[in-house]
Structure formats: C-alpha cells, structure tokens
Amino acid sequence: MTGETMKLIMEEICVIGMGYIGLPTALMLAANGNPVVGVDINAGLVETLNNGHVTFQEDGLEELFCKASDIRFTTAYPSANVYIVAVPTPFDNDTKKIDPTHVVSAVSSIMDVCPKGTIVIIESTVAPGTIEKHICPAIRQRGFTVGSDIHLAHAPERIIPGRMIKELRENARVVGADLPETGEKVRELYSTFCNGSIVLTDIRTAEMTKVVENTYRDVNIAYANELAKICRQDELNVYEIIKLANMHPRVNILQPGPGVGGHCISVDPWFLVGDYPGLSLLIHEARKVNDSMPGFVLRRVLDILEKHGMAGSGRVGFYGLSYKEDVDDLRESPTLQLYGLMRLHLGGNAKFYDPICRQDAVSGQVQDFDDFIDACDLIVIMVGHEHIKENMGSLKGKIVLDTRNICMLDGVYRL
Ligand code: SAJ
C-alpha cells in the first residue's frame, strides 16, 4: 500500500443515503478499518442507526453492524475527502427518463462542505450520461472544476438483496473515473472489503455497463414470462420445457414469475427506453411483457375460480407481498401491482399475508398465517419465501395457484 493510499483510507469516508445499498456499503467499509460517517435526510432512520439497530432485514447485516466499530450516523453533511453517494434514482413515469433530483441534490450538498481535492463516488445507478449532463454542472455551479478541484467516479453497485454482504465482498466491480489516478484511489478504497477484481474504465462506460446488466436480466425474464403465456394457451408445462431446453449447453432460460419487482430491474431498462426510444424496441417490449404479468396472474385467478364454480364468491388469498423471496422490500412488488388492478374484480374480499413484511401495506392484510389459510379457498403463491416452503403442508385441501413453481402438492395450478 502506498503512503498516499494509506492516508486516503485512514480519512473519514462519508456515505450519503443509508438505504438498501448505502447502509451495507458504509458498514462494510467501517468493518474493514475505515472511519465512516453515514448521512441520511431521514432523522428517524439516523436515530435508529445511532441506537445500534439496522433498518431492514438482510442476511448478515446485524453481524456486520457489530463489526463496524468506527461509524456514526448524522443528517448533516460533514467535510470529508471521499464521498460515496447511494441515493434513489427513480425514473419519470411520463418521459421514462431518469429523475436525477436526489443525486444532484446530494452532490450539491457535498459541494457546500467539501475541501478541494475531494473524490465523489456515485454508486446510485444512473442513466448513461447523467454524470456529465446533471452532476458536473451542479459541481461547476459551485465554482469547482471537475477533474482538478473535485474528482468524480462511478462505482455502480451490483449486490443482490438476500446475498448483499457476500456479494459486496466477492463481486467484481467496475469503476469509471475522471482520471486514472482517481480510479486507482477508488480501487484501493474498495479493495479494503472487496475481493473481486476491480476494473477501471471511464465514467460513461461504467454508467452504460450497469444499466445494460439489469436490462439483460429484464429481457431474459421477459422471455421466460412470454413462454409461460404461450405454453398456457396450449396447456403445456413451461417449467418442464425450460428445464429440458436448458439441458442444451448454450441455453439458460430464466424462470417465469408473477412480474418483475425491485427498484432495479423494473426501473433501469426505462433509462434506455427514455433516452434511445427508436433503438430500444426489444427492451421496451420486454418491459411491457414483465409489467403485464400481475394482470396475467389475476386472469388465472378468475379462470380458476370460475372452473371451481366460485366466480364472484371464492375467497382468494395472496401469499407474499415483497418483490421476491426472503426480503422485506416492497418496492415495485408484483403483489402490490396486482393489488392495484384487483379491486375491480375481487372487490375488498382478497386477503394478503407475508411473514417478513409486517408493516400494513394493503387492506385485507392478515398477520397470522393460520388465520390467513382459514380465510381463503384459493391461495396464490406470489413469493417463494422459505417460510412457505417449510409450511407447504398447510395448503393441503386448498385450491393453490403457484406462480413460483415451488409447490409440489397434487392439483396445483401454475402460471
Ligand atoms: N425474477 C423472475 N424470474 C427470474 C429471476 C427473477 O421473475 O428468473 C424476478 C424476481 O422475482 C424479482 C425481479 O425479477 O421480482 C428482480 O429480482 P432479481 O433477483 O433478478 O434482481 P434484484 O432486482 O433483486 O437485483 C438486481 C441484480 N442485477 C442482476 O442480477 C443483473 C443485482 O445484482 C443488482 O445489484 C440490483 O438488481 C441493482 O440494485 O441494480
């Protein structure tokens, strides 16, 4: 380690945004010898963290918190030499373009307090070109020159909820930087916790790479979902067909499901659609296919009720509110999307249950699993939580629609 690097690492690192990415990243840095300040505008969240409690469920997060000896949390931006920005970057529903408000506001607040020479690392996923188009002007507006007074890097996160801590340690990283020296410093800092290779490039390439990764997954999930619809028309078993097709050495089809949720895969492809509308035709269609899946599940529910002579009277229960298994994250969840569509067809009769998401998210939410089962004739498995796998026996005697292909009971309906 060079003397200069040593100095960098011993200086306080400020992580902005204590959400799903910022918090694990801040704790990981602090657990590996870096003094860290975590900043968030939400005072309640900061207080919870300062009291030593994590703010969402994730495997290994509490243990990591215990190891993070040198960390404090505040709502005020401190002066630091390195900032890591991990704030939300939503898209505008009408234009499909990125809404850079939060990330620009965070960088502007940094400019109010940082010394010259500061490195600002953007971890938030951004539409390609956002750093040049929105962030550099915000820095220049404060009288700083990008590339000399202030250094910029883009180190887009790649961790998957449910395996965040392991992936923070192991995943390869792409770091785009304004200068090679900036990239080297960021690489040194990230190698204090990341064992994967850290590849340096320019900012624009790093921006595009990140969006392309999530778009790849979205398009591939859409293919599986479209196959589910095609196979349903002819009463073929899509899961069997995917399993057999995947025996081909160059085929690896993903799994169909009730829709694509989370704040990444269902959002990032829109950045390409918004900025390259005439060129992103496949990507746009894939988005539409994935967004159609909650409606497809609802139609399956109505068909199954009719088949059982329960149209209009069957009591339906949706198991799982989160966007995927074993996380408590509700963002863009297919169940919530379906809830939005459902009221017309099922009225207020439907019940919902999730063993992990305990906050009241929808009306008809039941907190006790046995009460939920007793209250329903048809159970729709929307999320494959470990909990339902362990309690599959409770579904015996019920009509079951399994959108995740995890229930092996006789007579189960699938997508
Ligand atoms: N899903 C399917 N079928 C599949 C796989 C997933 O329907 O075969 C659904 C899931 O149920 C869920 C959604 O897709 O609703 C997305 O889940 P996911 O597990 O594929 O991904 P995320 O959104 O939790 O995390 C992704 C990851 N990106 C990639 O795998 C390319 C993660 O590495 C990124 O860090 C994250 O997005 C992000 O923050 O960008």
Tab-separated table of C-alpha atoms and ligand atoms in Angstrom:
chain	number	residue	atom	x	y	z
A	1	MET	CA	0.000	0.000	0.000
A	2	THR	CA	1.427	3.414	-0.909
A	3	GLY	CA	1.751	6.190	1.668
A	4	GLU	CA	-0.829	8.252	-0.137
A	5	THR	CA	-3.295	5.357	-0.200
A	6	MET	CA	-2.764	4.726	3.477
A	7	LYS	CA	-3.649	8.351	4.131
A	8	LEU	CA	-6.777	8.092	1.984
A	9	ILE	CA	-8.022	5.026	3.793
A	10	MET	CA	-7.492	6.479	7.248
A	11	GLU	CA	-9.503	9.571	6.386
A	12	GLU	CA	-13.195	9.665	7.108
A	13	ILE	CA	-15.371	8.285	4.309
A	14	CYS	CA	-18.826	9.805	4.039
A	15	VAL	CA	-21.605	7.636	2.634
A	16	ILE	CA	-24.749	9.544	1.583
A	17	GLY	CA	-28.061	7.663	1.722
A	18	MET	CA	-28.495	4.948	4.344
A	19	GLY	CA	-30.819	2.760	2.264
A	20	TYR	CA	-30.527	-0.720	0.803
A	21	ILE	CA	-27.149	-0.013	-0.800
A	22	GLY	CA	-25.652	2.813	1.279
A	23	LEU	CA	-26.043	1.139	4.656
A	24	PRO	CA	-24.383	-2.213	3.815
A	25	THR	CA	-21.623	-0.356	1.944
A	26	ALA	CA	-20.995	2.005	4.867
A	27	LEU	CA	-20.954	-0.885	7.354
A	28	MET	CA	-18.665	-2.921	5.129
A	29	LEU	CA	-16.181	-0.047	4.886
A	30	ALA	CA	-16.323	0.548	8.636
A	31	ALA	CA	-15.956	-3.161	9.425
A	32	ASN	CA	-12.765	-3.151	7.375
A	33	GLY	CA	-10.839	-0.410	9.093
A	34	ASN	CA	-12.234	2.752	7.506
A	35	PRO	CA	-13.705	5.523	9.672
A	36	VAL	CA	-17.177	6.173	8.218
A	37	VAL	CA	-19.941	8.745	8.566
A	38	GLY	CA	-23.338	7.685	7.268
A	39	VAL	CA	-25.612	10.558	6.201
A	40	ASP	CA	-29.345	10.423	5.611
A	41	ILE	CA	-32.001	13.155	5.468
A	42	ASN	CA	-34.391	10.939	7.452
A	43	ALA	CA	-33.783	11.881	11.109
A	44	GLY	CA	-35.772	8.900	12.422
A	45	LEU	CA	-33.656	6.481	10.418
A	46	VAL	CA	-30.452	8.150	11.635
A	47	GLU	CA	-31.633	7.854	15.232
A	48	THR	CA	-32.453	4.155	14.810
A	49	LEU	CA	-28.979	3.539	13.371
A	50	ASN	CA	-27.274	5.564	16.112
A	51	ASN	CA	-29.154	3.377	18.617
A	52	GLY	CA	-27.442	0.386	17.030
A	53	HIS	CA	-30.392	-1.070	15.092
A	54	VAL	CA	-30.436	-1.968	11.405
A	55	THR	CA	-33.349	-0.596	9.368
A	56	PHE	CA	-34.149	-3.537	7.082
A	57	GLN	CA	-33.688	-7.281	7.102
A	58	GLU	CA	-30.740	-8.749	5.256
A	59	ASP	CA	-28.663	-11.826	5.941
A	60	GLY	CA	-25.528	-10.906	7.914
A	61	LEU	CA	-26.360	-7.183	8.205
A	62	GLU	CA	-26.654	-7.157	12.005
A	63	GLU	CA	-23.414	-9.089	12.383
A	64	LEU	CA	-21.717	-6.605	10.058
A	65	PHE	CA	-23.060	-3.727	12.169
A	66	CYS	CA	-21.456	-5.300	15.274
A	67	LYS	CA	-18.096	-5.403	13.483
A	68	ALA	CA	-18.350	-1.800	12.224
A	69	SER	CA	-16.591	-0.145	15.121
A	70	ASP	CA	-15.829	3.287	13.678
A	71	ILE	CA	-19.112	4.539	12.253
A	72	ARG	CA	-21.550	7.283	13.164
A	73	PHE	CA	-24.755	8.495	11.554
A	74	THR	CA	-25.981	12.038	11.033
A	75	THR	CA	-28.343	14.172	8.984
A	76	ALA	CA	-25.655	16.854	8.456
A	77	TYR	CA	-23.125	16.574	5.635
A	78	PRO	CA	-19.611	16.586	7.157
A	79	SER	CA	-16.412	17.692	5.431
A	80	ALA	CA	-14.616	14.625	4.062
A	81	ASN	CA	-12.130	13.662	1.368
A	82	VAL	CA	-14.208	10.852	-0.050
A	83	TYR	CA	-17.985	10.745	-0.512
A	84	ILE	CA	-19.981	7.775	-1.724
A	85	VAL	CA	-23.454	8.681	-2.977
A	86	ALA	CA	-26.127	5.953	-2.764
A	87	VAL	CA	-29.435	7.780	-3.065
A	88	PRO	CA	-32.511	6.778	-5.108
A	89	THR	CA	-32.555	7.473	-8.858
A	90	PRO	CA	-36.154	6.930	-9.956
A	91	PHE	CA	-37.472	7.402	-13.485
A	92	ASP	CA	-40.131	9.831	-14.577
A	93	ASN	CA	-43.256	7.841	-15.391
A	94	ASP	CA	-44.232	10.021	-18.339
A	95	THR	CA	-40.900	10.618	-20.080
A	96	LYS	CA	-39.237	7.349	-18.911
A	97	LYS	CA	-36.096	9.433	-18.311
A	98	ILE	CA	-34.129	9.440	-15.075
A	99	ASP	CA	-35.212	11.822	-12.340
A	100	PRO	CA	-31.788	12.988	-11.083
A	101	THR	CA	-33.164	15.260	-8.340
A	102	HIS	CA	-31.877	13.259	-5.348
A	103	VAL	CA	-28.431	12.530	-6.713
A	104	VAL	CA	-27.894	16.133	-7.880
A	105	SER	CA	-29.121	17.495	-4.559
A	106	ALA	CA	-26.730	15.165	-2.662
A	107	VAL	CA	-23.765	16.274	-4.794
A	108	SER	CA	-24.702	19.958	-4.373
A	109	SER	CA	-24.832	19.494	-0.581
A	110	ILE	CA	-21.401	17.850	-0.711
A	111	MET	CA	-20.055	20.897	-2.590
A	112	ASP	CA	-21.193	23.119	0.303
A	113	VAL	CA	-18.845	21.396	2.756
A	114	CYS	CA	-16.079	19.504	0.955
A	115	PRO	CA	-12.473	20.618	0.594
A	116	LYS	CA	-10.740	20.867	-2.793
A	117	GLY	CA	-9.375	17.511	-3.941
A	118	THR	CA	-12.420	15.574	-2.739
A	119	ILE	CA	-13.433	12.408	-4.589
A	120	VAL	CA	-17.167	11.966	-5.135
A	121	ILE	CA	-18.124	8.384	-5.995
A	122	ILE	CA	-21.614	7.830	-7.389
A	123	GLU	CA	-22.898	4.324	-6.513
A	124	SER	CA	-26.522	5.006	-7.462
A	125	THR	CA	-27.483	3.566	-10.834
A	126	VAL	CA	-27.841	6.401	-13.318
A	127	ALA	CA	-28.919	6.697	-16.937
A	128	PRO	CA	-25.844	6.774	-19.204
A	129	GLY	CA	-24.656	10.383	-19.492
A	130	THR	CA	-26.250	11.566	-16.230
A	131	ILE	CA	-22.935	12.410	-14.587
A	132	GLU	CA	-21.857	14.661	-17.471
A	133	LYS	CA	-25.313	16.118	-18.012
A	134	HIS	CA	-26.557	16.696	-14.470
A	135	ILE	CA	-23.824	16.155	-11.896
A	136	CYS	CA	-20.891	18.028	-13.468
A	137	PRO	CA	-22.983	21.206	-13.932
A	138	ALA	CA	-24.032	21.074	-10.252
A	139	ILE	CA	-20.359	20.947	-9.280
A	140	ARG	CA	-19.364	23.738	-11.662
A	141	GLN	CA	-22.222	25.859	-10.383
A	142	ARG	CA	-20.444	25.947	-7.000
A	143	GLY	CA	-17.287	27.279	-8.653
A	144	PHE	CA	-15.358	23.989	-8.684
A	145	THR	CA	-13.565	22.486	-11.680
A	146	VAL	CA	-14.333	18.825	-12.297
A	147	GLY	CA	-11.168	16.763	-12.709
A	148	SER	CA	-8.940	19.078	-10.636
A	149	ASP	CA	-10.836	20.665	-7.692
A	150	ILE	CA	-13.282	17.781	-7.487
A	151	HIS	CA	-12.747	14.238	-8.736
A	152	LEU	CA	-15.599	12.067	-9.887
A	153	ALA	CA	-16.035	8.320	-10.104
A	154	HIS	CA	-18.922	5.984	-10.805
A	155	ALA	CA	-18.836	2.661	-8.967
A	156	PRO	CA	-22.311	1.229	-9.603
A	157	GLU	CA	-23.409	-1.270	-7.005
A	158	ARG	CA	-24.050	-4.856	-8.086
A	159	ILE	CA	-25.317	-6.588	-4.972
A	160	ILE	CA	-28.462	-8.674	-4.918
A	161	PRO	CA	-30.869	-8.371	-1.973
A	162	GLY	CA	-30.711	-11.597	0.021
A	163	ARG	CA	-26.971	-12.055	-0.630
A	164	MET	CA	-25.778	-8.467	-0.253
A	165	ILE	CA	-22.972	-8.956	2.220
A	166	LYS	CA	-21.446	-11.927	0.411
A	167	GLU	CA	-21.737	-10.141	-2.942
A	168	LEU	CA	-20.220	-6.911	-1.561
A	169	ARG	CA	-17.161	-8.973	-0.676
A	170	GLU	CA	-16.991	-11.153	-3.759
A	171	ASN	CA	-18.459	-9.454	-6.840
A	172	ALA	CA	-16.171	-7.926	-9.428
A	173	ARG	CA	-16.634	-4.146	-9.656
A	174	VAL	CA	-16.493	-1.664	-12.500
A	175	VAL	CA	-15.199	1.781	-11.589
A	176	GLY	CA	-15.405	4.646	-14.065
A	177	ALA	CA	-13.335	7.688	-13.149
A	178	ASP	CA	-12.455	11.154	-14.454
A	179	LEU	CA	-8.711	10.374	-14.273
A	180	PRO	CA	-6.733	7.128	-13.958
A	181	GLU	CA	-5.366	8.324	-10.575
A	182	THR	CA	-8.887	8.832	-9.244
A	183	GLY	CA	-9.781	5.312	-10.364
A	184	GLU	CA	-6.693	3.920	-8.614
A	185	LYS	CA	-7.638	5.620	-5.336
A	186	VAL	CA	-11.199	4.308	-5.530
A	187	ARG	CA	-9.865	0.839	-6.293
A	188	GLU	CA	-7.608	0.982	-3.207
A	189	LEU	CA	-10.531	2.031	-1.049
A	190	TYR	CA	-12.904	-0.644	-2.360
A	191	SER	CA	-10.243	-3.321	-2.055
A	192	THR	CA	-10.361	-2.853	1.715
A	193	PHE	CA	-13.518	-5.032	1.606
A	194	CYS	CA	-13.949	-6.318	-1.976
A	195	ASN	CA	-12.044	-9.446	-3.017
A	196	GLY	CA	-13.424	-9.434	-6.565
A	197	SER	CA	-11.467	-7.798	-9.361
A	198	ILE	CA	-11.998	-4.047	-9.648
A	199	VAL	CA	-11.774	-2.926	-13.247
A	200	LEU	CA	-11.151	0.709	-14.147
A	201	THR	CA	-12.762	2.486	-17.070
A	202	ASP	CA	-14.275	5.865	-17.938
A	203	ILE	CA	-17.449	7.183	-16.335
A	204	ARG	CA	-19.701	6.913	-19.384
A	205	THR	CA	-18.768	3.248	-19.923
A	206	ALA	CA	-19.412	2.434	-16.264
A	207	GLU	CA	-22.827	4.113	-16.434
A	208	MET	CA	-23.842	2.142	-19.526
A	209	THR	CA	-22.428	-1.154	-18.214
A	210	LYS	CA	-24.578	-1.034	-15.093
A	211	VAL	CA	-27.819	-0.285	-16.936
A	212	VAL	CA	-27.015	-2.945	-19.520
A	213	GLU	CA	-26.574	-5.619	-16.818
A	214	ASN	CA	-30.014	-5.101	-15.347
A	215	THR	CA	-31.609	-4.734	-18.766
A	216	TYR	CA	-30.100	-8.077	-19.787
A	217	ARG	CA	-31.833	-9.720	-16.848
A	218	ASP	CA	-35.132	-7.966	-17.525
A	219	VAL	CA	-35.149	-9.039	-21.180
A	220	ASN	CA	-34.333	-12.627	-20.227
A	221	ILE	CA	-37.043	-12.784	-17.565
A	222	ALA	CA	-39.479	-11.367	-20.146
A	223	TYR	CA	-38.597	-14.242	-22.475
A	224	ALA	CA	-39.455	-16.753	-19.729
A	225	ASN	CA	-42.704	-14.892	-18.983
A	226	GLU	CA	-43.694	-14.822	-22.629
A	227	LEU	CA	-43.045	-18.569	-22.856
A	228	ALA	CA	-45.338	-19.063	-19.855
A	229	LYS	CA	-48.133	-17.292	-21.709
A	230	ILE	CA	-47.522	-19.265	-24.924
A	231	CYS	CA	-47.442	-22.583	-23.044
A	232	ARG	CA	-50.598	-21.704	-21.096
A	233	GLN	CA	-52.537	-21.326	-24.323
A	234	ASP	CA	-51.833	-24.988	-25.199
A	235	GLU	CA	-51.794	-26.298	-21.608
A	236	LEU	CA	-48.090	-27.164	-21.822
A	237	ASN	CA	-45.848	-27.217	-18.759
A	238	VAL	CA	-43.491	-24.257	-19.258
A	239	TYR	CA	-41.250	-25.294	-16.363
A	240	GLU	CA	-40.671	-28.739	-17.841
A	241	ILE	CA	-39.955	-27.180	-21.238
A	242	ILE	CA	-37.474	-24.690	-19.757
A	243	LYS	CA	-35.775	-27.477	-17.802
A	244	LEU	CA	-35.400	-29.580	-20.930
A	245	ALA	CA	-34.297	-26.636	-23.104
A	246	ASN	CA	-31.682	-25.700	-20.503
A	247	MET	CA	-30.029	-29.085	-20.979
A	248	HIS	CA	-28.675	-27.596	-24.212
A	249	PRO	CA	-25.134	-26.381	-23.453
A	250	ARG	CA	-25.779	-22.864	-24.750
A	251	VAL	CA	-29.303	-22.277	-23.415
A	252	ASN	CA	-30.070	-20.881	-19.975
A	253	ILE	CA	-33.668	-19.669	-19.784
A	254	LEU	CA	-34.715	-17.936	-16.559
A	255	GLN	CA	-37.903	-18.615	-14.617
A	256	PRO	CA	-41.320	-17.112	-15.326
A	257	GLY	CA	-42.975	-15.386	-12.408
A	258	PRO	CA	-45.798	-13.038	-11.388
A	259	GLY	CA	-43.858	-9.980	-12.583
A	260	VAL	CA	-40.592	-8.160	-12.066
A	261	GLY	CA	-40.233	-6.010	-8.991
A	262	GLY	CA	-37.492	-4.320	-7.018
A	263	HIS	CA	-36.057	-0.920	-7.622
A	264	CYS	CA	-33.505	-2.010	-10.210
A	265	ILE	CA	-34.542	-4.440	-12.896
A	266	SER	CA	-38.006	-2.943	-13.317
A	267	VAL	CA	-36.558	0.594	-13.465
A	268	ASP	CA	-33.147	0.655	-15.168
A	269	PRO	CA	-34.273	-0.548	-18.641
A	270	TRP	CA	-36.559	2.501	-18.782
A	271	PHE	CA	-33.440	4.691	-18.805
A	272	LEU	CA	-32.523	3.179	-22.181
A	273	VAL	CA	-36.093	3.373	-23.472
A	274	GLY	CA	-36.346	7.004	-22.351
A	275	ASP	CA	-33.046	8.067	-23.933
A	276	TYR	CA	-32.952	5.825	-27.023
A	277	PRO	CA	-36.648	5.397	-27.901
A	278	GLY	CA	-36.137	4.434	-31.554
A	279	LEU	CA	-33.382	1.942	-30.766
A	280	SER	CA	-34.636	0.137	-27.684
A	281	LEU	CA	-37.577	-1.748	-29.200
A	282	LEU	CA	-36.780	-5.180	-27.741
A	283	ILE	CA	-36.041	-3.653	-24.349
A	284	HIS	CA	-39.328	-1.760	-24.366
A	285	GLU	CA	-41.348	-4.855	-25.339
A	286	ALA	CA	-39.633	-6.841	-22.583
A	287	ARG	CA	-40.656	-4.204	-20.043
A	288	LYS	CA	-44.229	-4.410	-21.273
A	289	VAL	CA	-44.259	-8.220	-21.034
A	290	ASN	CA	-42.945	-8.140	-17.466
A	291	ASP	CA	-45.367	-5.401	-16.465
A	292	SER	CA	-48.246	-7.456	-17.885
A	293	MET	CA	-47.606	-10.408	-15.556
A	294	PRO	CA	-49.589	-9.261	-12.482
A	295	GLY	CA	-52.604	-8.879	-14.817
A	296	PHE	CA	-51.918	-12.347	-16.247
A	297	VAL	CA	-51.938	-13.804	-12.713
A	298	LEU	CA	-55.218	-12.038	-11.979
A	299	ARG	CA	-56.809	-13.548	-15.085
A	300	ARG	CA	-55.561	-17.003	-13.994
A	301	VAL	CA	-57.209	-16.432	-10.611
A	302	LEU	CA	-60.535	-15.512	-12.209
A	303	ASP	CA	-60.400	-18.530	-14.576
A	304	ILE	CA	-59.608	-20.921	-11.717
A	305	LEU	CA	-62.425	-19.526	-9.581
A	306	GLU	CA	-64.820	-19.992	-12.465
A	307	LYS	CA	-63.637	-23.554	-13.057
A	308	HIS	CA	-64.420	-24.337	-9.421
A	309	GLY	CA	-67.843	-22.693	-9.592
A	310	MET	CA	-66.665	-19.888	-7.313
A	311	ALA	CA	-66.747	-16.908	-9.660
A	312	GLY	CA	-67.663	-13.878	-7.587
A	313	SER	CA	-67.776	-15.830	-4.338
A	314	GLY	CA	-64.371	-17.537	-3.889
A	315	ARG	CA	-62.212	-16.234	-1.077
A	316	VAL	CA	-58.745	-15.519	-2.524
A	317	GLY	CA	-55.517	-15.111	-0.527
A	318	PHE	CA	-52.211	-13.823	-1.902
A	319	TYR	CA	-49.150	-15.178	-0.145
A	320	GLY	CA	-46.183	-12.782	-0.269
A	321	LEU	CA	-46.017	-9.004	-0.575
A	322	SER	CA	-42.304	-8.409	-1.138
A	323	TYR	CA	-40.854	-8.249	-4.647
A	324	LYS	CA	-39.014	-11.533	-4.208
A	325	GLU	CA	-38.237	-14.313	-1.780
A	326	ASP	CA	-36.801	-13.795	1.700
A	327	VAL	CA	-36.522	-9.997	1.591
A	328	ASP	CA	-38.800	-7.377	3.172
A	329	ASP	CA	-38.502	-4.952	0.239
A	330	LEU	CA	-41.887	-3.968	-1.223
A	331	ARG	CA	-40.650	-1.701	-3.998
A	332	GLU	CA	-42.439	-2.322	-7.315
A	333	SER	CA	-43.621	-5.647	-5.909
A	334	PRO	CA	-45.788	-7.725	-8.304
A	335	THR	CA	-48.268	-8.340	-5.474
A	336	LEU	CA	-48.715	-4.599	-4.982
A	337	GLN	CA	-49.067	-4.145	-8.752
A	338	LEU	CA	-51.720	-6.856	-8.746
A	339	TYR	CA	-53.424	-5.238	-5.749
A	340	GLY	CA	-53.763	-2.053	-7.806
A	341	LEU	CA	-55.521	-3.987	-10.611
A	342	MET	CA	-57.555	-6.273	-8.440
A	343	ARG	CA	-60.149	-4.252	-6.653
A	344	LEU	CA	-62.493	-4.162	-9.620
A	345	HIS	CA	-62.535	-7.945	-9.952
A	346	LEU	CA	-62.202	-9.298	-6.437
A	347	GLY	CA	-63.606	-6.341	-4.516
A	348	GLY	CA	-62.371	-5.977	-0.968
A	349	ASN	CA	-62.534	-9.719	-0.294
A	350	ALA	CA	-58.957	-10.727	-1.042
A	351	LYS	CA	-56.556	-11.444	1.811
A	352	PHE	CA	-52.792	-10.912	1.877
A	353	TYR	CA	-50.097	-12.397	4.058
A	354	ASP	CA	-46.323	-12.026	4.237
A	355	PRO	CA	-44.234	-13.498	7.049
A	356	ILE	CA	-41.446	-10.928	6.554
A	357	CYS	CA	-43.220	-7.685	5.546
A	358	ARG	CA	-45.136	-6.955	8.716
A	359	GLN	CA	-45.959	-3.301	8.124
A	360	ASP	CA	-49.523	-2.639	6.946
A	361	ALA	CA	-49.176	-2.336	3.186
A	362	VAL	CA	-52.623	-3.230	1.801
A	363	SER	CA	-56.152	-3.602	3.057
A	364	GLY	CA	-57.077	-7.232	3.706
A	365	GLN	CA	-53.618	-7.929	5.131
A	366	VAL	CA	-53.662	-10.685	7.733
A	367	GLN	CA	-50.862	-11.016	10.281
A	368	ASP	CA	-51.394	-14.626	11.355
A	369	PHE	CA	-50.595	-17.401	8.875
A	370	ASP	CA	-53.238	-19.861	10.166
A	371	ASP	CA	-55.930	-17.160	10.086
A	372	PHE	CA	-54.877	-16.373	6.504
A	373	ILE	CA	-55.164	-20.008	5.412
A	374	ASP	CA	-58.538	-20.435	7.176
A	375	ALA	CA	-59.920	-17.301	5.487
A	376	CYS	CA	-59.169	-18.451	1.908
A	377	ASP	CA	-60.400	-21.050	-0.598
A	378	LEU	CA	-57.765	-20.222	-3.225
A	379	ILE	CA	-54.193	-19.408	-2.183
A	380	VAL	CA	-51.953	-17.690	-4.747
A	381	ILE	CA	-48.246	-18.106	-4.033
A	382	MET	CA	-46.744	-14.808	-5.223
A	383	VAL	CA	-43.393	-15.063	-3.419
A	384	GLY	CA	-41.300	-18.147	-2.697
A	385	HIS	CA	-40.287	-17.283	0.862
A	386	GLU	CA	-38.512	-20.070	2.754
A	387	HIS	CA	-41.450	-19.863	5.183
A	388	ILE	CA	-43.993	-21.209	2.673
A	389	LYS	CA	-41.618	-23.945	1.557
A	390	GLU	CA	-41.462	-25.091	5.192
A	391	ASN	CA	-45.251	-24.831	5.612
A	392	MET	CA	-46.442	-26.300	2.318
A	393	GLY	CA	-48.452	-28.940	4.188
A	394	SER	CA	-50.807	-26.183	5.437
A	395	LEU	CA	-52.034	-25.684	1.862
A	396	LYS	CA	-53.422	-29.235	1.615
A	397	GLY	CA	-57.143	-29.142	0.815
A	398	LYS	CA	-56.927	-25.624	-0.646
A	399	ILE	CA	-57.000	-24.635	-4.282
A	400	VAL	CA	-53.468	-23.371	-5.000
A	401	LEU	CA	-52.120	-21.193	-7.823
A	402	ASP	CA	-48.336	-21.322	-7.588
A	403	THR	CA	-46.688	-18.528	-9.633
A	404	ARG	CA	-43.197	-19.555	-8.454
A	405	ASN	CA	-43.247	-23.280	-9.184
A	406	ILE	CA	-42.323	-24.284	-5.636
A	407	CYS	CA	-45.408	-26.243	-4.522
A	408	MET	CA	-45.421	-29.933	-5.385
A	409	LEU	CA	-48.866	-30.760	-3.931
A	410	ASP	CA	-51.302	-32.589	-6.226
A	411	GLY	CA	-53.624	-30.487	-8.362
A	412	VAL	CA	-51.678	-27.250	-8.034
A	413	TYR	CA	-52.289	-24.665	-10.746
A	414	ARG	CA	-49.290	-22.916	-12.245
A	415	LEU	CA	-48.764	-19.834	-14.410
B	1	SAJ	N1	-37.367	-12.808	-11.338
B	1	SAJ	C1	-38.156	-13.644	-12.130
B	1	SAJ	N2	-37.559	-14.714	-12.740
B	1	SAJ	C2	-36.224	-14.979	-12.600
B	1	SAJ	C3	-35.428	-14.110	-11.802
B	1	SAJ	C4	-36.024	-13.037	-11.191
B	1	SAJ	O1	-39.359	-13.452	-12.281
B	1	SAJ	O2	-35.768	-15.982	-13.172
B	1	SAJ	C5	-37.982	-11.632	-10.672
B	1	SAJ	C6	-37.829	-11.615	-9.163
B	1	SAJ	O3	-38.823	-12.370	-8.531
B	1	SAJ	C7	-37.950	-10.128	-8.863
B	1	SAJ	C8	-37.275	-9.481	-10.061
B	1	SAJ	O4	-37.290	-10.472	-11.083
B	1	SAJ	O5	-39.286	-9.689	-8.800
B	1	SAJ	C9	-35.863	-8.996	-9.822
B	1	SAJ	O6	-35.187	-9.875	-8.957
B	1	SAJ	P1	-33.662	-10.347	-9.149
B	1	SAJ	O7	-33.364	-11.296	-8.047
B	1	SAJ	O8	-33.427	-10.827	-10.527
B	1	SAJ	O9	-32.823	-8.978	-9.041
B	1	SAJ	P2	-32.777	-7.730	-7.981
B	1	SAJ	O10	-33.645	-6.642	-8.544
B	1	SAJ	O11	-33.040	-8.177	-6.602
B	1	SAJ	O12	-31.241	-7.293	-8.122
B	1	SAJ	C10	-30.728	-6.910	-9.381
B	1	SAJ	C11	-29.407	-7.649	-9.618
B	1	SAJ	N3	-28.988	-7.484	-11.011
B	1	SAJ	C12	-28.721	-8.550	-11.792
B	1	SAJ	O13	-28.826	-9.691	-11.440
B	1	SAJ	C13	-28.272	-8.229	-13.184
B	1	SAJ	C14	-28.354	-7.097	-8.654
B	1	SAJ	O14	-27.099	-7.684	-8.935
B	1	SAJ	C15	-28.245	-5.562	-8.792
B	1	SAJ	O15	-27.321	-5.043	-7.858
B	1	SAJ	C16	-29.601	-4.992	-8.481
B	1	SAJ	O16	-30.538	-5.500	-9.424
B	1	SAJ	C17	-29.498	-3.464	-8.551
B	1	SAJ	O17	-29.510	-2.820	-7.483
B	1	SAJ	O18	-29.301	-2.921	-9.629
